[in-house]
Amino acid sequence: MKSVAVDRIRNIGLMAHIDAGKTTTTERILYYTGVTYKIGEVDDGTAVMDWMEQEQERGITITSAATTCFWNEHRINIIDTPGHVDFTAEVERSLRVLDGAIIVLCGVGGVEPQTEKVWYQTDKYRIPRIAYVNKMDRVGSDFADVVAQIESKFKVVALPLQLPLGCEESFAGVIDLPSLKAFRYHDDLPGARPATEEVPAASRDEALLHREHLVERLAELDNEVMELFLEKKDVPEAVLKKAVRAATIGLKAVPVLLGSSFRNKGVQNLLDAVVDYLPSSADKADVAGSDPRSGRAQTRKLSDAEPLSALVFKIMTDPYVGQLVYFRVYSGVVKVGATVLNSRRGQKLRVAKLLKMHANKREEVESVHSGDIAATVGLKDVATGDTLCDERHPILLDAIQFPEPVVQATIEPRLTSEHQKLDEVLAKLVSEDPTLKSYVDAHTGQAILSGMGELHLEVIQERIKREFKIQTKLGKPRVAYYETVRQAARGEEKYVKQSGGKGQYGHVVLEVRPYDGDGKFRFQSSVKSGVIPKEFLPAIEQGVREAMDIGVIAGFPITHVEVELVDGSFHDEDATELAYKIAASLAFKAAFRRGSPIMLEPVMKIEIAVQDEYLGEVMADLSSREGRVTHMDLKNGLHVIDGQVPLALMFGYAKALRTLTQGRGNYSLEFLKYSEMSEEKMKDVLKTQLGIYTTN
């Protein structure tokens, strides 16, 4: 991999609402940086970054794709992420390893639901970002309105660095405010370089006014600009750019640019902005982690001279080379043939190959350095979120947190002989995708597949068919419920078994209570070692965990409980790990039943856009689905309804909305939270959906 100084590397991601133009923008970036010789189009199924057959057929991005390009002597590592909410894990894991982001917005749609989702995800990881307003050639595009939406919805300082040169069909380029130059694109031909010219006389006064406004905003954030502003001196372009860069990296402001990627206008200016304003690895703080043995905090400087630390952020099964492991190097150097340590498992691994990825194409390299994003093959038992490090200087980096699945369905092969093969394939896919879960239903013996939505499960079924040649039947999607307790309760169980010779003995007293901390489970012990020896505690915890996998009310997994071992007893001769494990499982279930158990259901955030004549019917239908409206707005002549609604009542909503609005209404749905059901609703769900009758 071409060696580049750390301060000349940009690790960026493109993210946005579905159909805002992320992949189209990425295709132009690859073309203008010389990576491809022909522009791929999403609509034609020829986009380089949408390499999966399903992506090409559906016209959407399903899996994040990584690539590398060069611009103005800077290396830009790009990850193109999905816009559909069902694949939010791809955005989450990409953000964990990125230094900067481009948020693509539609010039007509503005801030859309998934835009808000990815914006808050970048906030969570404190990622500096550029906002790029795309589709400025479309009828109804309004740059000023989109900038206003960014400021009002996200409560940030938006810094428009450009103005449109022309509008809608006559959009011809951009006016750059820091340099006060116009960049005019004379045709839509790919490869056309913009002509740099003076700002047209008709637009000059407006450009000067907006530049003055930009200086005023920056004066509040930068001392050098403040001094020049107070002295009423002109602020040079270099000083403005330096101030914008500092404000962007410091998360004090967001630069806003514009263009029309499909019409090949504005992308070169966007690339300049990536180099000028987004951070390099050298601009980021030292990476934080902990010692895997002692738990003490550790840091690594982002330098080749430091010991190796790298984070695995994506696992992918490739039919030709096996399991591809994507990782980001934070410090040190990885060379082919080197031995690295997986600090989560304490396992040494040999790096046989190093690959620079370009979507699904691979190029072998001899080494990768700090700041690089690369891939390798042949590493066994590696999972998303694992740390690869120097075995003499171990470190455990913070893992990636993923949302829990909300939809599940039964899955089985059409041929009985392929059951084992399907189990192996599901295990591979689950290792790839942290938001995908697979287990066997204890009551029916059927394999259950859980994911983020109906589309997610459909895509997985199609992948099983195309990549692994197994025809499957996917059952009707159903909601992934959880179970929990509402009050503290105790359970006691003594497991004693004599069968001649050495017997089995385990006796525990557990207290179960609600838990609202990080994670879904916490186990602790308050017994003295003389009551139950410490070596039996892992078996007791394991017994509780296994009981949580199959709930008490209806067999759904149990979540958000704290379990404390408060008492028990020990037998010198017959005490065994198996006995304590069984006793703990039974004691947990007994305590759970006494703890006022309740089911949790997924509640979704919904946004519906409808014309005025259909508003009443849509609102009535939403109310019938137990929906609650949280906000209403009028945007581009459409009523935009924000609300919350239980997922269980939203299956088939796309068809219902089409019927209500004669095909003119649109909606988006994304997971918001898990919420307690009422007792009445829980009994109704158990009876009508699951066929379980309760007597209490």
PDB file of C-alpha atoms in Angstrom, residues 250-390:
ATOM      1  CA  GLY A 250     -13.545  20.558  17.166  1.00  0.00           C
ATOM      2  CA  LEU A 251     -17.217  19.662  16.476  1.00  0.00           C
ATOM      3  CA  LYS A 252     -18.161  23.333  16.830  1.00  0.00           C
ATOM      4  CA  ALA A 253     -19.602  23.683  13.319  1.00  0.00           C
ATOM      5  CA  VAL A 254     -20.553  21.773  10.169  1.00  0.00           C
ATOM      6  CA  PRO A 255     -19.488  23.050   6.711  1.00  0.00           C
ATOM      7  CA  VAL A 256     -22.253  22.788   4.108  1.00  0.00           C
ATOM      8  CA  LEU A 257     -21.524  22.273   0.405  1.00  0.00           C
ATOM      9  CA  LEU A 258     -23.761  21.610  -2.572  1.00  0.00           C
ATOM     10  CA  GLY A 259     -23.817  19.962  -5.971  1.00  0.00           C
ATOM     11  CA  SER A 260     -25.519  17.520  -8.304  1.00  0.00           C
ATOM     12  CA  SER A 261     -23.579  14.267  -8.315  1.00  0.00           C
ATOM     13  CA  PHE A 262     -25.690  12.661 -11.038  1.00  0.00           C
ATOM     14  CA  ARG A 263     -25.016  15.665 -13.296  1.00  0.00           C
ATOM     15  CA  ASN A 264     -21.288  15.561 -12.414  1.00  0.00           C
ATOM     16  CA  LYS A 265     -21.320  18.977 -10.778  1.00  0.00           C
ATOM     17  CA  GLY A 266     -19.676  19.873  -7.491  1.00  0.00           C
ATOM     18  CA  VAL A 267     -17.941  16.578  -6.691  1.00  0.00           C
ATOM     19  CA  GLN A 268     -14.408  17.917  -7.286  1.00  0.00           C
ATOM     20  CA  ASN A 269     -15.145  20.773  -4.886  1.00  0.00           C
ATOM     21  CA  LEU A 270     -16.397  18.204  -2.354  1.00  0.00           C
ATOM     22  CA  LEU A 271     -13.097  16.303  -2.651  1.00  0.00           C
ATOM     23  CA  ASP A 272     -11.197  19.537  -2.028  1.00  0.00           C
ATOM     24  CA  ALA A 273     -13.310  20.078   1.092  1.00  0.00           C
ATOM     25  CA  VAL A 274     -12.544  16.547   2.365  1.00  0.00           C
ATOM     26  CA  VAL A 275      -8.824  17.341   2.171  1.00  0.00           C
ATOM     27  CA  ASP A 276      -9.202  20.895   3.538  1.00  0.00           C
ATOM     28  CA  TYR A 277     -11.655  20.414   6.401  1.00  0.00           C
ATOM     29  CA  LEU A 278     -11.993  16.797   7.560  1.00  0.00           C
ATOM     30  CA  PRO A 279      -9.446  15.440  10.065  1.00  0.00           C
ATOM     31  CA  SER A 280      -6.573  13.105   9.389  1.00  0.00           C
ATOM     32  CA  SER A 281      -5.674  10.351  11.818  1.00  0.00           C
ATOM     33  CA  ALA A 282      -3.037  12.730  13.220  1.00  0.00           C
ATOM     34  CA  ASP A 283      -5.782  15.173  14.246  1.00  0.00           C
ATOM     35  CA  LYS A 284      -7.587  12.585  16.360  1.00  0.00           C
ATOM     36  CA  ALA A 285      -6.963  12.003  20.059  1.00  0.00           C
ATOM     37  CA  ASP A 286      -4.988   8.979  21.238  1.00  0.00           C
ATOM     38  CA  VAL A 287      -7.024   5.799  20.983  1.00  0.00           C
ATOM     39  CA  ALA A 288      -8.261   4.564  24.382  1.00  0.00           C
ATOM     40  CA  GLY A 289      -8.444   0.986  25.595  1.00  0.00           C
ATOM     41  CA  SER A 290      -7.663  -1.189  28.585  1.00  0.00           C
ATOM     42  CA  ASP A 291      -5.235  -3.882  29.655  1.00  0.00           C
ATOM     43  CA  PRO A 292      -7.048  -7.206  28.976  1.00  0.00           C
ATOM     44  CA  ARG A 293      -5.533  -8.744  32.149  1.00  0.00           C
ATOM     45  CA  SER A 294      -5.776  -5.977  34.755  1.00  0.00           C
ATOM     46  CA  GLY A 295      -8.516  -3.801  33.227  1.00  0.00           C
ATOM     47  CA  ARG A 296      -6.420  -0.650  33.712  1.00  0.00           C
ATOM     48  CA  ALA A 297      -6.889   2.126  31.143  1.00  0.00           C
ATOM     49  CA  GLN A 298      -4.342   2.369  28.330  1.00  0.00           C
ATOM     50  CA  THR A 299      -3.824   4.624  25.325  1.00  0.00           C
ATOM     51  CA  ARG A 300      -1.983   4.388  22.015  1.00  0.00           C
ATOM     52  CA  LYS A 301      -0.683   7.284  19.953  1.00  0.00           C
ATOM     53  CA  LEU A 302      -1.640   7.147  16.275  1.00  0.00           C
ATOM     54  CA  SER A 303       1.864   6.394  15.071  1.00  0.00           C
ATOM     55  CA  ASP A 304       3.780   3.622  13.286  1.00  0.00           C
ATOM     56  CA  ALA A 305       6.317   3.720  16.131  1.00  0.00           C
ATOM     57  CA  GLU A 306       3.735   2.601  18.720  1.00  0.00           C
ATOM     58  CA  PRO A 307       2.867  -1.060  19.442  1.00  0.00           C
ATOM     59  CA  LEU A 308       0.197  -2.488  17.164  1.00  0.00           C
ATOM     60  CA  SER A 309      -3.481  -1.869  17.950  1.00  0.00           C
ATOM     61  CA  ALA A 310      -6.212  -2.544  15.379  1.00  0.00           C
ATOM     62  CA  LEU A 311      -9.974  -2.994  15.608  1.00  0.00           C
ATOM     63  CA  VAL A 312     -11.923  -5.604  13.626  1.00  0.00           C
ATOM     64  CA  PHE A 313     -15.060  -3.820  12.423  1.00  0.00           C
ATOM     65  CA  LYS A 314     -16.481  -6.127   9.757  1.00  0.00           C
ATOM     66  CA  ILE A 315     -16.513  -9.855   8.990  1.00  0.00           C
ATOM     67  CA  MET A 316     -17.582 -11.053   5.576  1.00  0.00           C
ATOM     68  CA  THR A 317     -17.826 -14.475   3.972  1.00  0.00           C
ATOM     69  CA  ASP A 318     -16.279 -14.586   0.516  1.00  0.00           C
ATOM     70  CA  PRO A 319     -17.036 -17.681  -1.623  1.00  0.00           C
ATOM     71  CA  TYR A 320     -13.480 -17.665  -3.025  1.00  0.00           C
ATOM     72  CA  VAL A 321     -11.176 -16.836  -0.106  1.00  0.00           C
ATOM     73  CA  GLY A 322     -13.323 -17.708   2.925  1.00  0.00           C
ATOM     74  CA  GLN A 323     -13.772 -15.251   5.767  1.00  0.00           C
ATOM     75  CA  LEU A 324     -12.638 -11.681   5.070  1.00  0.00           C
ATOM     76  CA  VAL A 325     -11.726  -9.720   8.195  1.00  0.00           C
ATOM     77  CA  TYR A 326     -11.788  -5.915   7.825  1.00  0.00           C
ATOM     78  CA  PHE A 327      -9.796  -3.914  10.373  1.00  0.00           C
ATOM     79  CA  ARG A 328      -8.635  -0.366  11.093  1.00  0.00           C
ATOM     80  CA  VAL A 329      -5.033   0.102  12.254  1.00  0.00           C
ATOM     81  CA  TYR A 330      -4.807   2.739  14.992  1.00  0.00           C
ATOM     82  CA  SER A 331      -1.125   2.332  15.881  1.00  0.00           C
ATOM     83  CA  GLY A 332       1.859   0.332  14.734  1.00  0.00           C
ATOM     84  CA  VAL A 333       2.429  -1.628  11.530  1.00  0.00           C
ATOM     85  CA  VAL A 334       1.107  -5.021  10.384  1.00  0.00           C
ATOM     86  CA  LYS A 335       3.247  -7.043   7.966  1.00  0.00           C
ATOM     87  CA  VAL A 336       2.513 -10.254   6.094  1.00  0.00           C
ATOM     88  CA  GLY A 337       3.689 -13.197   8.180  1.00  0.00           C
ATOM     89  CA  ALA A 338       3.457 -11.313  11.489  1.00  0.00           C
ATOM     90  CA  THR A 339       1.894 -12.835  14.600  1.00  0.00           C
ATOM     91  CA  VAL A 340      -0.810 -10.764  16.299  1.00  0.00           C
ATOM     92  CA  LEU A 341      -2.850 -11.272  19.460  1.00  0.00           C
ATOM     93  CA  ASN A 342      -6.652 -11.310  19.597  1.00  0.00           C
ATOM     94  CA  SER A 343      -6.831  -9.757  23.067  1.00  0.00           C
ATOM     95  CA  ARG A 344     -10.496 -10.672  23.636  1.00  0.00           C
ATOM     96  CA  ARG A 345      -9.776 -14.398  23.345  1.00  0.00           C
ATOM     97  CA  GLY A 346      -6.085 -14.328  24.292  1.00  0.00           C
ATOM     98  CA  GLN A 347      -5.361 -16.128  21.020  1.00  0.00           C
ATOM     99  CA  LYS A 348      -2.277 -15.707  18.810  1.00  0.00           C
ATOM    100  CA  LEU A 349      -2.940 -15.445  15.062  1.00  0.00           C
ATOM    101  CA  ARG A 350      -0.671 -15.394  12.035  1.00  0.00           C
ATOM    102  CA  VAL A 351      -1.362 -12.846   9.290  1.00  0.00           C
ATOM    103  CA  ALA A 352      -0.971 -14.799   6.044  1.00  0.00           C
ATOM    104  CA  LYS A 353      -2.274 -12.118   3.659  1.00  0.00           C
ATOM    105  CA  LEU A 354      -3.002  -8.407   3.729  1.00  0.00           C
ATOM    106  CA  LEU A 355      -5.491  -6.949   1.258  1.00  0.00           C
ATOM    107  CA  LYS A 356      -6.388  -3.464   0.118  1.00  0.00           C
ATOM    108  CA  MET A 357     -10.085  -3.578  -0.718  1.00  0.00           C
ATOM    109  CA  HIS A 358     -11.875  -1.912  -3.598  1.00  0.00           C
ATOM    110  CA  ALA A 359     -15.526  -2.911  -3.087  1.00  0.00           C
ATOM    111  CA  ASN A 360     -15.375  -6.694  -3.735  1.00  0.00           C
ATOM    112  CA  LYS A 361     -12.007  -6.583  -5.516  1.00  0.00           C
ATOM    113  CA  ARG A 362      -8.760  -7.256  -3.660  1.00  0.00           C
ATOM    114  CA  GLU A 363      -5.161  -6.194  -4.049  1.00  0.00           C
ATOM    115  CA  GLU A 364      -2.458  -7.904  -1.995  1.00  0.00           C
ATOM    116  CA  VAL A 365      -0.032  -5.654  -0.089  1.00  0.00           C
ATOM    117  CA  GLU A 366       2.977  -6.387   2.117  1.00  0.00           C
ATOM    118  CA  SER A 367       2.136  -4.131   5.053  1.00  0.00           C
ATOM    119  CA  VAL A 368      -0.436  -1.705   6.429  1.00  0.00           C
ATOM    120  CA  HIS A 369       0.282   1.244   8.709  1.00  0.00           C
ATOM    121  CA  SER A 370      -1.410   3.386  11.351  1.00  0.00           C
ATOM    122  CA  GLY A 371      -4.449   5.113   9.907  1.00  0.00           C
ATOM    123  CA  ASP A 372      -5.008   2.432   7.249  1.00  0.00           C
ATOM    124  CA  ILE A 373      -8.146   0.380   6.647  1.00  0.00           C
ATOM    125  CA  ALA A 374      -7.403  -3.069   5.233  1.00  0.00           C
ATOM    126  CA  ALA A 375      -8.526  -6.706   5.275  1.00  0.00           C
ATOM    127  CA  THR A 376      -7.029 -10.135   5.828  1.00  0.00           C
ATOM    128  CA  VAL A 377      -8.091 -13.769   5.445  1.00  0.00           C
ATOM    129  CA  GLY A 378      -7.535 -16.968   7.372  1.00  0.00           C
ATOM    130  CA  LEU A 379      -7.997 -15.638  10.915  1.00  0.00           C
ATOM    131  CA  LYS A 380     -10.064 -18.103  12.949  1.00  0.00           C
ATOM    132  CA  ASP A 381     -12.516 -17.299  15.776  1.00  0.00           C
ATOM    133  CA  VAL A 382     -12.396 -13.547  15.167  1.00  0.00           C
ATOM    134  CA  ALA A 383     -15.569 -11.505  15.747  1.00  0.00           C
ATOM    135  CA  THR A 384     -16.669  -7.944  15.033  1.00  0.00           C
ATOM    136  CA  GLY A 385     -15.287  -5.654  17.739  1.00  0.00           C
ATOM    137  CA  ASP A 386     -12.201  -7.783  18.508  1.00  0.00           C
ATOM    138  CA  THR A 387      -8.819  -6.110  19.006  1.00  0.00           C
ATOM    139  CA  LEU A 388      -5.696  -7.261  17.146  1.00  0.00           C
ATOM    140  CA  CYS A 389      -2.561  -6.115  18.960  1.00  0.00           C
ATOM    141  CA  ASP A 390       1.116  -6.704  19.730  1.00  0.00           C
TER     142      ASP A 390
END
